[in-house]
Amino acid sequence: MNTQQVLKYRSQAVAKPYFIAAMLLFAGQIVFGISLGLQYVIGDFLFPYIPFNVARMVHTNLLIVWLLFGFMGAAYYIVPEESETELWSPKLAKALFWIFLAAGVLTIVGYLTLPYAKLAELTGNDLLQTMGREFLEQPLPTKIGIVVVALGFLLNVSMTVLKGRKTSVSVVLLMGLWGLAIFFLFSFVNPHNLVRDKMYWWFVVHLWVEGVWELILGALLAYVLVKTTGVDREVIDKWLYVIIAFALMTGILGTGHHFYFIGLPGYWQWIGSIFSAMEPIPFFMMTVFAFNMVQRRRREHPNQAAVLWALGTAVMGFLGAGLWGFIHTLSPVNYYTHGSQVTAAHGHLAFYGAYVLVVITLISYAMPTLRGRIANSQRAQAVEMWSFWIMSIGMGVMVLALTGAGILQVWLQRLPTEGAMSFMSTQDQLRFFYWVRIAGGVTFLLGQFTYFASFFVGGEPVKTDTVTSAKLAQA
Amino acid sequence: MSQVRGGFTKQMARNMFYGGTVFFALLFAALVFHTERRIPQRSNASAITPQVIAGKKIWETRNCIGCHTLLGEGAYFAPELGNVYQRRGGEFIKAWIQAQPTHIPGRRQMPQFDLTEQQLDDLVQFLKWTGEINTEKWPPNIEG
């Protein structure tokens, strides 16, 4: 297969290993997810070899790292094509790939083989204490490695954009990626005062997933929609700027919805409630935008699976981030649901809907071209489309189960002013929901198998691009 | 290409993005500065002794947040510990940690951390201090 006939720029090929690594780490993430689900109902499952907290940090860290591999692969794929020039340094991209992969694997191995306190001692946590916070469990060398890899990556893609054509997609993508790197620096900030520690922690987490990551999401989605629908780029560009404007105008002060009950002043309950209530708006816009573009399409792109993933991203992102976020964002509600299974429900659907799906969307569009074809065979695409539905239904079942668990938890443990049920007794009452969640999780796993299988399904791939409109040459 | 007359242009959308982002970023920064000045009083910062600091380090290096929540943030496998000092008292907390794991079949298990008496005292002081933070009356009741 001669990929050079399909890829517009040879250096786009550096994206392929990033996508493969992303999928392998995604597989690992779900294996640990299933084991966590089982530990909820079989409390001593895998104990003491893999206690719950160890499995959890493996699960969450794998998620973040595979999404980062996905974003970087996406950028390496998109930027040369958008900039109409080869990547500044393919060698650097390849080197950084192996460095990031090695750091990631070593970190996960460290979590699984060493007591966490020992890992901290061996990796210089006494020099600068950055470990032991949720999602930021990485040892100091890993955190430094992430910064180094991020800077090398940003240098590479920024130099490429600088020497070539600047498009809205590449500029918005770059802003999002630079923002990602800059806000990660707050992971090195860990004050002795727990209240300050928590406030700055959210500068990483919220300003990532409800901030700069939305720029990345918008740019990736816009790119795939431009390519698969052939709609005029000017239209898509305008939508993209409106969407990200609303994302940051609501999301920056929306950070306050994490500041209600952690020791910060009470005015955050007003600011956070008002602004975070509006955070669904950009997700709603993305949904309208995506369906609108597909409806106004000027061609039937051979890769219809990619179109399904794109629409799925918009809808599931709106449901998970937008709707499920909204239901517990107002402070009078959050007072009762804070730190409950409702939080877990929202978190899973939001991450899946917005970020997992957008990375898969991009991979669905790009991977065939990296394999020397325009699109996979009809049979392979059908399997891929099945995987979207199976994963989404599996996730839907998980999230509905956790929402039910959360509501009952609030009823038993939080609402009563006296005689409330204890945490552990309440958990016993939620067992039914946790078993349903496992069923959803296994369905998700089957959907994931289906997705991986689609890469190996035979049939005649689409090798030539039949252009139906002259305008497409300019897209 | 598509803008032949007035109306909402791409340039206007871009300006809304840049202007809106800068405005809200500055406003957020101002609010954070103001909040920083309120934190010492709300968090009894003067009560952060070296023991409380040592206790926070134990909390972090044993990854307690991997199973528990602290002021509602963390994992949802084990109880909220922001108010555990008020709920159970220091002696119970120490005895509980020393007695783990329970080995009760099927029950969620907590590891044994082999903490020294000093480390246990430090952790208790951290949890006691945490329980005295002004969290706007959260959690709703003693169960956390």
Coordinates of C-alpha atoms in Angstrom, one line a residue:
Chain A
M1 CA 0.0 0.0 0.0
N2 CA 1.5 3.3 -1.0
T3 CA 0.4 5.8 1.6
Q4 CA 2.0 8.7 -0.2
Q5 CA -0.7 8.7 -2.8
V6 CA -3.4 9.1 -0.1
L7 CA -1.7 11.3 2.5
K8 CA -1.3 14.8 1.4
Y9 CA 2.0 15.2 3.3
R10 CA 4.4 12.3 4.1
S11 CA 5.1 13.5 7.6
Q12 CA 1.5 13.0 8.6
A13 CA 2.5 9.4 9.0
V14 CA 4.1 10.1 12.4
A15 CA 0.6 10.2 13.7
K16 CA 0.1 6.4 13.3
P17 CA 2.2 5.2 16.2
Y18 CA 0.5 7.8 18.5
F19 CA -3.0 6.4 17.5
I20 CA -1.9 2.8 18.0
A21 CA -0.5 3.6 21.5
A22 CA -3.7 5.4 22.3
M23 CA -5.8 2.4 21.5
L24 CA -3.5 0.0 23.5
L25 CA -3.7 2.2 26.5
F26 CA -7.4 2.6 26.1
A27 CA -7.7 -1.2 26.2
G28 CA -5.7 -1.3 29.4
Q29 CA -7.9 1.5 30.9
I30 CA -11.1 -0.5 30.4
V31 CA -9.6 -3.8 31.9
F32 CA -8.9 -1.8 35.1
G33 CA -12.3 -0.2 34.8
I34 CA -14.0 -3.6 34.9
S35 CA -11.9 -4.6 37.9
L36 CA -12.9 -1.4 39.8
G37 CA -16.5 -2.1 39.0
L38 CA -16.1 -5.6 40.5
Q39 CA -14.4 -4.2 43.6
Y40 CA -17.4 -2.0 44.3
V41 CA -19.5 -5.2 44.9
I42 CA -16.8 -7.8 45.7
G43 CA -14.9 -5.5 48.1
D44 CA -11.8 -7.7 48.5
F45 CA -11.4 -8.6 44.8
L46 CA -7.7 -8.5 44.0
F47 CA -6.8 -7.3 47.5
P48 CA -4.1 -6.9 48.7
Y49 CA -2.3 -7.2 45.3
I50 CA -4.1 -4.4 43.5
P51 CA -6.1 -2.4 46.1
F52 CA -8.9 -0.2 44.8
N53 CA -6.8 3.0 44.9
V54 CA -4.0 1.5 42.8
A55 CA -6.5 0.2 40.2
R56 CA -8.2 3.6 40.2
M57 CA -5.0 5.6 39.5
V58 CA -4.0 3.2 36.8
H59 CA -7.5 3.6 35.2
T60 CA -7.6 7.4 35.4
N61 CA -4.0 7.9 34.4
L62 CA -4.3 5.6 31.4
L63 CA -7.3 7.6 30.3
I64 CA -5.5 10.9 30.5
V65 CA -2.3 9.6 28.8
W66 CA -4.2 7.9 25.9
L67 CA -6.2 11.0 25.3
L68 CA -2.9 13.0 25.2
F69 CA -1.5 10.5 22.7
G70 CA -4.7 10.9 20.7
F71 CA -4.5 14.7 20.8
M72 CA -0.8 14.7 19.7
G73 CA -1.4 12.2 16.9
A74 CA -4.4 14.3 15.8
A75 CA -2.2 17.4 15.7
Y76 CA 0.6 15.7 13.8
Y77 CA -2.0 14.6 11.3
I78 CA -4.0 17.8 11.0
V79 CA -1.3 20.5 11.2
P80 CA 0.8 19.6 8.1
E81 CA -2.4 19.3 6.0
E82 CA -3.9 22.5 7.3
S83 CA -0.6 24.4 7.1
E84 CA 0.1 22.9 3.6
T85 CA 3.7 22.1 4.5
E86 CA 5.5 19.1 6.0
L87 CA 5.9 18.8 9.7
W88 CA 8.9 20.8 11.1
S89 CA 10.6 17.7 12.5
P90 CA 9.2 14.2 12.0
K91 CA 12.3 12.8 13.8
L92 CA 11.4 14.8 17.0
A93 CA 7.9 13.5 16.8
K94 CA 9.1 10.0 16.7
A95 CA 11.6 10.5 19.5
L96 CA 9.0 12.1 21.7
F97 CA 6.6 9.2 21.0
W98 CA 9.0 6.7 22.5
I99 CA 9.9 9.0 25.5
F100 CA 6.3 9.6 26.3
L101 CA 5.4 5.9 26.0
A102 CA 8.3 4.8 28.1
A103 CA 7.5 7.3 30.8
G104 CA 3.8 6.3 30.8
V105 CA 4.6 2.5 31.0
L106 CA 7.2 3.0 33.7
T107 CA 4.7 5.1 35.7
I108 CA 2.0 2.5 35.5
V109 CA 4.4 -0.3 36.4
G110 CA 5.5 1.8 39.4
Y111 CA 1.9 2.2 40.6
L112 CA 1.3 -1.6 40.3
T113 CA 4.6 -2.9 41.8
L114 CA 5.5 -0.5 44.6
P115 CA 3.7 0.8 47.6
Y116 CA 2.8 4.4 46.8
A117 CA 4.8 5.8 49.7
K118 CA 7.9 3.9 48.5
L119 CA 7.4 5.1 44.9
A120 CA 7.2 8.7 46.3
E121 CA 10.4 8.2 48.3
L122 CA 12.4 6.7 45.3
T123 CA 11.3 9.4 42.8
G124 CA 12.2 12.5 44.7
N125 CA 8.8 13.5 46.2
D126 CA 10.7 14.9 49.2
L127 CA 12.3 17.5 46.8
L128 CA 9.0 18.8 45.6
Q129 CA 5.8 17.2 46.9
T130 CA 3.5 16.8 43.8
M131 CA 2.1 13.3 44.4
G132 CA -0.9 12.0 46.1
R133 CA -3.6 14.2 44.5
E134 CA -6.4 12.8 42.3
F135 CA -5.4 12.4 38.6
L136 CA -2.0 13.9 39.5
E137 CA -0.6 10.8 41.2
Q138 CA 2.4 10.8 38.8
P139 CA 5.9 10.8 40.3
L140 CA 7.9 14.1 39.9
P141 CA 10.1 12.7 37.0
T142 CA 7.0 11.7 35.1
K143 CA 5.4 15.1 35.5
I144 CA 8.7 16.7 34.3
G145 CA 8.7 14.3 31.4
I146 CA 5.2 15.3 30.5
V147 CA 6.3 19.0 30.4
V148 CA 9.3 18.2 28.3
V149 CA 7.3 16.1 25.8
A150 CA 4.6 18.7 25.7
L151 CA 7.1 21.5 25.0
G152 CA 8.9 19.5 22.3
F153 CA 5.5 18.6 20.7
L154 CA 4.3 22.3 20.8
L155 CA 7.6 23.5 19.3
N156 CA 7.2 21.0 16.5
V157 CA 3.6 21.8 15.6
S158 CA 3.9 25.6 16.2
M159 CA 6.9 25.8 13.9
T160 CA 4.9 24.0 11.3
V161 CA 2.0 26.4 11.5
L162 CA 4.4 29.4 11.5
K163 CA 6.0 28.3 8.3
G164 CA 2.8 27.5 6.5
R165 CA -0.8 28.6 6.0
K166 CA -2.7 29.6 9.2
T167 CA -6.2 28.3 9.3
S168 CA -8.8 28.7 12.1
V169 CA -8.6 24.9 12.8
S170 CA -4.9 25.0 13.3
V171 CA -4.9 28.2 15.3
V172 CA -7.7 27.1 17.6
L173 CA -6.0 23.7 18.0
L174 CA -2.7 25.3 18.9
M175 CA -4.3 27.6 21.4
G176 CA -6.0 24.7 23.1
L177 CA -2.7 22.6 23.1
W178 CA -0.6 25.5 24.5
G179 CA -3.3 26.1 27.1
L180 CA -3.2 22.4 28.0
A181 CA 0.6 22.6 28.6
I182 CA 0.5 25.9 30.5
F183 CA -2.3 24.8 32.9
F184 CA -0.5 21.5 33.5
L185 CA 2.2 23.6 35.2
F186 CA -0.2 24.1 38.1
S187 CA 0.3 20.4 38.9
F188 CA 3.6 21.4 40.4
V189 CA 1.8 23.8 42.8
N190 CA 0.9 22.0 46.0
P191 CA 0.4 24.4 49.0
H192 CA 0.5 23.2 52.6
N193 CA -2.9 24.8 53.1
L194 CA -5.4 22.2 51.8
V195 CA -7.8 24.9 50.7
R196 CA -5.3 26.6 48.5
D197 CA -4.1 23.2 47.3
K198 CA -7.6 22.4 46.1
M199 CA -8.2 25.7 44.5
Y200 CA -5.1 25.5 42.3
W201 CA -5.8 21.8 41.6
W202 CA -8.9 22.9 39.7
F203 CA -6.8 25.2 37.6
V204 CA -5.4 22.0 36.0
V205 CA -8.6 19.9 36.0
H206 CA -11.4 22.3 35.3
L207 CA -9.5 24.7 33.1
W208 CA -8.4 21.6 31.1
V209 CA -11.6 19.7 30.5
E210 CA -14.1 22.6 30.8
G211 CA -11.6 25.1 29.3
V212 CA -8.8 24.6 26.8
W213 CA -9.6 21.0 26.0
E214 CA -12.9 22.3 24.5
L215 CA -10.8 24.3 22.0
I216 CA -9.1 21.0 21.0
L217 CA -12.4 19.3 20.8
G218 CA -13.9 22.0 18.6
A219 CA -10.9 22.1 16.3
L220 CA -10.9 18.3 15.8
L221 CA -14.6 18.2 15.2
A222 CA -14.5 21.1 12.8
Y223 CA -11.6 19.5 10.9
V224 CA -13.5 16.2 10.4
L225 CA -16.7 17.9 9.4
V226 CA -14.9 20.1 6.8
K227 CA -13.3 17.0 5.3
T228 CA -16.3 14.7 5.3
T229 CA -19.1 17.1 4.4
G230 CA -17.3 19.5 2.0
V231 CA -19.2 22.5 3.6
D232 CA -17.5 25.9 3.0
R233 CA -14.7 26.3 5.5
E234 CA -15.7 29.9 6.2
V235 CA -19.0 28.7 7.7
I236 CA -17.3 26.1 9.8
D237 CA -14.6 28.6 11.0
K238 CA -17.2 31.1 12.2
W239 CA -19.1 28.4 14.1
L240 CA -15.8 27.2 15.7
Y241 CA -15.0 30.7 17.0
V242 CA -18.5 31.2 18.4
I243 CA -18.4 27.8 20.1
I244 CA -15.0 28.3 21.8
A245 CA -16.0 31.9 22.7
F246 CA -19.0 30.5 24.7
A247 CA -16.8 27.7 26.1
L248 CA -14.4 30.1 27.7
M249 CA -16.9 32.9 28.6
T250 CA -18.9 30.3 30.6
G251 CA -16.1 28.0 31.6
I252 CA -13.6 30.4 33.2
L253 CA -16.0 31.7 35.9
G254 CA -17.7 28.3 35.8
T255 CA -14.6 27.1 37.6
G256 CA -16.5 28.4 40.6
H257 CA -18.8 25.3 40.6
H258 CA -15.9 23.4 42.2
F259 CA -15.4 26.1 44.8
Y260 CA -18.7 25.8 46.7
F261 CA -17.7 23.7 49.7
I262 CA -13.9 23.5 49.9
G263 CA -13.3 26.5 52.1
L264 CA -13.6 29.3 49.7
P265 CA -15.9 32.3 50.1
G266 CA -19.6 31.9 49.7
Y267 CA -19.9 34.2 46.7
W268 CA -18.5 31.4 44.5
Q269 CA -21.9 29.7 45.0
W270 CA -23.5 32.5 43.0
I271 CA -20.8 33.0 40.4
G272 CA -20.2 29.2 39.9
S273 CA -23.9 28.4 39.7
I274 CA -24.7 31.2 37.2
F275 CA -21.8 30.7 34.9
S276 CA -21.6 26.9 35.0
A277 CA -25.3 26.7 34.3
M278 CA -24.4 28.2 30.9
E279 CA -21.6 25.7 30.2
P280 CA -23.9 23.4 28.2
I281 CA -24.4 26.2 25.7
P282 CA -21.2 25.5 23.6
F283 CA -22.0 21.8 23.7
F284 CA -25.5 22.5 22.4
M285 CA -24.1 24.6 19.7
M286 CA -21.7 21.9 18.7
T287 CA -24.6 19.5 18.3
V288 CA -26.6 21.9 16.2
F289 CA -23.5 22.8 14.2
A290 CA -22.6 19.1 13.5
F291 CA -26.0 18.1 12.4
N292 CA -26.3 21.3 10.3
M293 CA -23.1 20.7 8.5
V294 CA -24.0 17.1 7.7
Q295 CA -27.4 18.2 6.5
R296 CA -25.8 20.8 4.2
R297 CA -23.1 18.5 2.9
R298 CA -22.0 18.7 -0.7
R299 CA -20.8 15.2 -0.9
E300 CA -21.2 11.6 0.4
H301 CA -17.7 11.0 1.8
P302 CA -16.7 7.4 1.5
N303 CA -15.9 7.3 5.2
Q304 CA -19.4 7.4 6.7
A305 CA -18.2 5.8 9.9
A306 CA -16.2 9.0 10.6
V307 CA -19.4 11.0 10.1
L308 CA -21.3 8.9 12.6
W309 CA -18.5 9.3 15.2
A310 CA -18.5 13.0 14.7
L311 CA -22.3 13.3 15.2
G312 CA -22.0 10.9 18.1
T313 CA -19.3 13.1 19.7
A314 CA -21.5 16.1 19.6
V315 CA -24.6 14.4 21.0
M316 CA -22.9 12.3 23.7
G317 CA -20.7 15.3 24.7
F318 CA -23.9 17.4 25.1
L319 CA -25.5 14.7 27.2
G320 CA -22.5 13.9 29.3
A321 CA -20.8 17.2 29.8
G322 CA -23.8 19.4 29.2
L323 CA -26.9 17.7 30.6
W324 CA -25.4 15.5 33.3
G325 CA -23.2 18.4 34.3
F326 CA -26.1 20.7 34.5
I327 CA -28.2 18.5 36.7
H328 CA -25.8 18.8 39.6
T329 CA -24.1 22.2 38.9
L330 CA -26.4 24.5 40.9
S331 CA -25.1 24.9 44.4
P332 CA -28.3 24.1 46.2
V333 CA -28.4 20.7 44.4
N334 CA -24.6 20.2 44.6
Y335 CA -24.8 20.7 48.4
Y336 CA -26.4 17.2 48.5
T337 CA -24.7 15.5 45.5
H338 CA -21.2 16.7 46.0
G339 CA -18.8 13.8 46.0
S340 CA -21.5 11.2 45.3
Q341 CA -22.2 8.6 42.6
V342 CA -23.9 11.4 40.7
T343 CA -20.4 12.9 40.2
A344 CA -19.1 9.5 39.0
A345 CA -22.0 9.3 36.5
H346 CA -21.4 12.7 35.1
G347 CA -17.6 12.2 34.9
H348 CA -17.9 9.0 32.9
L349 CA -20.4 10.3 30.4
A350 CA -18.7 13.6 29.9
F351 CA -15.2 12.2 29.3
Y352 CA -16.6 9.5 27.0
G353 CA -18.9 11.8 25.1
A354 CA -16.6 14.7 24.6
Y355 CA -13.0 13.4 24.6
V356 CA -13.0 9.7 24.0
L357 CA -15.3 10.1 21.1
V358 CA -13.6 13.0 19.5
V359 CA -10.2 11.2 19.5
I360 CA -11.9 8.1 18.0
T361 CA -13.6 10.3 15.5
L362 CA -10.3 11.7 14.4
I363 CA -8.7 8.2 14.3
S364 CA -11.7 6.9 12.3
Y365 CA -11.1 9.6 9.7
A366 CA -7.3 9.5 9.7
M367 CA -6.3 5.9 10.2
P368 CA -7.5 4.6 6.8
T369 CA -5.4 7.3 5.1
L370 CA -2.4 6.3 7.2
R371 CA -3.0 2.8 5.9
G372 CA -3.1 3.9 2.2
R373 CA -6.8 4.2 1.6
I374 CA -9.5 6.8 1.6
A375 CA -11.9 4.8 3.7
N376 CA -12.3 1.2 5.0
S377 CA -14.5 -1.3 3.2
Q378 CA -18.2 -1.2 3.7
R379 CA -18.0 -4.3 6.0
A380 CA -15.3 -2.8 8.1
Q381 CA -17.2 0.5 8.5
A382 CA -20.3 -1.4 9.4
V383 CA -18.4 -3.1 12.2
E384 CA -17.0 0.2 13.3
M385 CA -20.5 1.7 13.4
W386 CA -21.8 -1.2 15.5
S387 CA -18.9 -0.5 17.9
F388 CA -20.1 3.1 18.3
W389 CA -23.6 1.9 19.3
I390 CA -22.4 -0.9 21.6
M391 CA -19.9 1.4 23.4
S392 CA -22.4 4.2 23.7
I393 CA -25.2 2.0 25.0
G394 CA -22.9 0.3 27.4
M395 CA -21.8 3.7 28.7
G396 CA -25.4 4.8 28.9
V397 CA -26.3 1.8 31.0
M398 CA -23.3 2.5 33.3
V399 CA -24.3 6.2 33.7
L400 CA -28.0 5.5 34.3
A401 CA -27.0 3.0 37.0
L402 CA -24.7 5.4 38.7
T403 CA -27.2 8.1 38.6
G404 CA -29.8 5.9 40.2
A405 CA -27.1 4.9 42.8
G406 CA -26.4 8.6 43.4
I407 CA -30.0 9.5 43.9
L408 CA -30.5 6.8 46.4
Q409 CA -27.3 7.6 48.1
V410 CA -28.4 11.2 48.5
W411 CA -31.7 10.1 49.9
L412 CA -30.3 7.8 52.5
Q413 CA -27.0 9.5 53.5
R414 CA -27.2 13.2 52.7
L415 CA -30.8 14.4 53.0
P416 CA -31.7 13.3 56.6
T417 CA -30.9 15.9 59.2
E418 CA -30.7 13.2 61.8
G419 CA -30.5 9.5 61.7
A420 CA -28.8 9.5 58.3
M421 CA -27.4 6.2 57.1
S422 CA -23.6 5.8 57.3
F423 CA -21.5 5.7 54.1
M424 CA -20.8 2.0 54.2
S425 CA -24.4 1.0 55.1
T426 CA -25.6 3.2 52.2
Q427 CA -23.1 1.5 49.8
D428 CA -24.7 -1.9 50.7
Q429 CA -28.1 -0.5 49.6
L430 CA -26.7 0.5 46.2
R431 CA -25.5 -3.0 45.3
F432 CA -28.2 -3.5 42.6
F433 CA -27.1 -0.4 40.8
Y434 CA -23.5 -1.4 41.0
W435 CA -24.2 -4.8 39.3
V436 CA -26.2 -3.0 36.6
R437 CA -23.2 -0.7 36.1
I438 CA -20.9 -3.8 35.7
A439 CA -23.3 -5.1 33.0
G440 CA -22.9 -1.7 31.3
G441 CA -19.2 -1.9 31.6
V442 CA -18.9 -5.4 30.1
T443 CA -21.1 -4.2 27.2
F444 CA -18.7 -1.3 26.8
L445 CA -15.8 -3.7 26.8
L446 CA -17.5 -5.8 24.1
G447 CA -18.0 -2.6 22.1
Q448 CA -14.4 -1.8 22.4
F449 CA -13.5 -5.3 21.1
T450 CA -15.8 -4.7 18.2
Y451 CA -14.0 -1.4 17.5
F452 CA -10.6 -3.0 17.5
A453 CA -11.9 -5.8 15.3
S454 CA -13.0 -3.3 12.7
F455 CA -9.4 -2.6 12.0
F456 CA -8.9 -6.1 10.8
V457 CA -12.2 -6.7 8.9
G458 CA -11.5 -7.4 5.2
G459 CA -13.3 -6.3 2.1
E460 CA -12.4 -3.8 -0.6
P461 CA -11.3 -0.5 0.9
V462 CA -12.0 2.8 -0.9
K463 CA -8.8 3.8 -2.5
T464 CA -9.7 6.7 -4.8
D465 CA -11.5 9.9 -3.8
T466 CA -14.3 10.8 -6.2
V467 CA -14.6 14.6 -6.0
T468 CA -18.1 15.8 -6.8
S469 CA -17.4 19.5 -6.4
A470 CA -14.6 21.7 -7.5
K471 CA -14.7 23.6 -4.3
L472 CA -13.5 20.5 -2.4
A473 CA -10.0 21.0 -3.8
Q474 CA -9.8 24.1 -1.7
A475 CA -11.1 22.6 1.5
Chain B
M1 CA -16.6 33.5 -0.4
S2 CA -19.8 33.6 1.7
Q3 CA -19.9 37.1 3.3
V4 CA -21.1 39.3 0.5
R5 CA -23.0 41.7 2.8
G6 CA -23.0 42.6 6.5
G7 CA -24.2 40.4 9.4
F8 CA -22.3 38.3 11.8
T9 CA -18.9 37.7 10.3
K10 CA -16.1 35.3 11.1
Q11 CA -14.0 38.3 12.2
M12 CA -16.7 39.3 14.7
A13 CA -16.8 35.8 16.1
R14 CA -13.0 35.8 16.5
N15 CA -13.1 39.1 18.3
M16 CA -15.9 37.9 20.6
F17 CA -13.6 34.9 21.4
Y18 CA -10.5 37.0 22.1
G19 CA -12.3 39.8 23.9
G20 CA -14.5 37.5 25.9
T21 CA -11.7 35.3 27.0
V22 CA -9.4 38.1 28.1
F23 CA -12.2 39.8 30.0
F24 CA -13.3 36.7 31.9
A25 CA -9.7 35.7 32.5
L26 CA -8.9 39.0 34.1
L27 CA -12.1 38.9 36.1
F28 CA -11.3 35.4 37.3
A29 CA -7.8 36.5 38.3
A30 CA -9.2 39.4 40.3
L31 CA -11.7 37.1 42.1
V32 CA -8.9 34.6 42.9
F33 CA -6.8 37.4 44.4
H34 CA -9.7 38.5 46.6
T35 CA -10.4 34.9 47.5
E36 CA -6.7 34.3 48.5
R37 CA -7.1 37.1 51.0
R38 CA -10.1 35.4 52.6
I39 CA -8.6 31.9 52.8
P40 CA -6.3 32.4 55.9
Q41 CA -9.3 33.3 58.1
R42 CA -11.7 30.7 56.6
S43 CA -9.1 27.9 56.9
N44 CA -7.6 28.8 60.3
A45 CA -4.2 29.0 58.5
S46 CA -2.6 30.0 61.8
A47 CA -3.4 26.6 63.1
I48 CA -1.4 24.9 60.3
T49 CA 1.3 23.5 62.6
P50 CA 4.3 21.5 61.4
Q51 CA 2.3 18.5 62.6
V52 CA -0.6 19.4 60.3
I53 CA 1.8 19.7 57.4
A54 CA 3.4 16.4 58.2
G55 CA -0.1 14.9 58.3
K56 CA -1.0 16.2 54.9
K57 CA 2.2 14.6 53.6
I58 CA 1.1 11.2 55.0
W59 CA -2.4 11.8 53.5
E60 CA -0.7 12.3 50.1
T61 CA 2.0 9.6 50.1
R62 CA -0.5 6.9 51.2
N63 CA -2.9 8.1 48.5
C64 CA -5.8 8.2 50.8
I65 CA -7.7 10.2 48.2
G66 CA -7.6 7.1 46.0
C67 CA -10.5 5.6 48.0
H68 CA -11.8 8.4 50.2
T69 CA -13.2 11.9 49.6
L70 CA -11.9 14.9 51.5
L71 CA -14.3 17.8 51.4
G72 CA -16.2 15.8 48.8
E73 CA -13.4 15.4 46.4
G74 CA -11.6 12.2 45.6
A75 CA -12.8 8.6 45.1
Y76 CA -16.2 7.3 46.2
F77 CA -15.2 3.9 47.5
A78 CA -14.8 4.8 51.1
P79 CA -16.2 7.4 53.5
E80 CA -15.8 11.2 53.5
L81 CA -13.0 12.1 55.9
G82 CA -13.3 15.9 56.0
N83 CA -15.5 15.5 59.1
V84 CA -14.2 12.1 60.4
Y85 CA -12.5 13.7 63.4
Q86 CA -15.9 15.1 64.5
R87 CA -17.6 11.9 63.6
R88 CA -15.2 9.4 65.3
G89 CA -12.5 11.2 67.3
G90 CA -8.7 10.9 67.1
E91 CA -8.3 7.7 69.1
F92 CA -10.8 5.8 66.9
I93 CA -9.1 7.1 63.7
K94 CA -5.7 5.8 64.9
A95 CA -7.1 2.5 66.1
W96 CA -9.0 2.0 62.8
I97 CA -5.9 2.6 60.7
Q98 CA -3.8 0.3 62.8
A99 CA -6.4 -2.5 62.6
Q100 CA -6.7 -2.7 58.8
P101 CA -7.3 -4.8 56.8
T102 CA -10.5 -6.3 58.3
H103 CA -10.3 -9.4 56.1
I104 CA -14.1 -9.6 56.4
P105 CA -15.0 -11.6 53.2
G106 CA -16.5 -9.5 50.5
R107 CA -16.1 -6.2 52.4
R108 CA -14.2 -3.3 50.9
Q109 CA -10.6 -3.6 52.2
M110 CA -8.2 -0.9 53.3
P111 CA -4.5 -1.6 53.2
Q112 CA -2.2 -1.6 56.3
F113 CA 0.2 1.3 56.0
D114 CA 2.5 0.5 58.9
L115 CA 2.4 4.0 60.2
T116 CA 4.4 5.0 63.3
E117 CA 2.7 6.5 66.4
Q118 CA 4.0 9.9 65.3
Q119 CA 2.7 9.5 61.8
L120 CA -0.7 8.5 63.1
D121 CA -0.8 11.6 65.4
D122 CA 0.3 13.8 62.5
L123 CA -2.5 12.4 60.3
V124 CA -5.1 12.9 63.0
Q125 CA -4.0 16.5 63.5
F126 CA -4.3 17.1 59.7
L127 CA -7.8 15.6 59.7
K128 CA -8.8 17.6 62.8
W129 CA -7.6 20.9 61.1
T130 CA -9.4 19.9 57.9
G131 CA -12.7 19.5 59.9
E132 CA -12.4 23.1 61.1
I133 CA -12.3 24.7 57.7
N134 CA -15.3 26.9 56.9
T135 CA -16.8 24.8 54.1
E136 CA -20.2 26.7 54.0
K137 CA -21.8 24.1 56.3
W138 CA -20.8 21.1 54.1
P139 CA -21.4 18.2 54.5
P140 CA -25.1 18.3 55.3
N141 CA -24.7 15.9 58.2
I142 CA -22.2 13.9 60.3
E143 CA -22.1 10.9 57.9
G144 CA -20.4 13.0 55.3

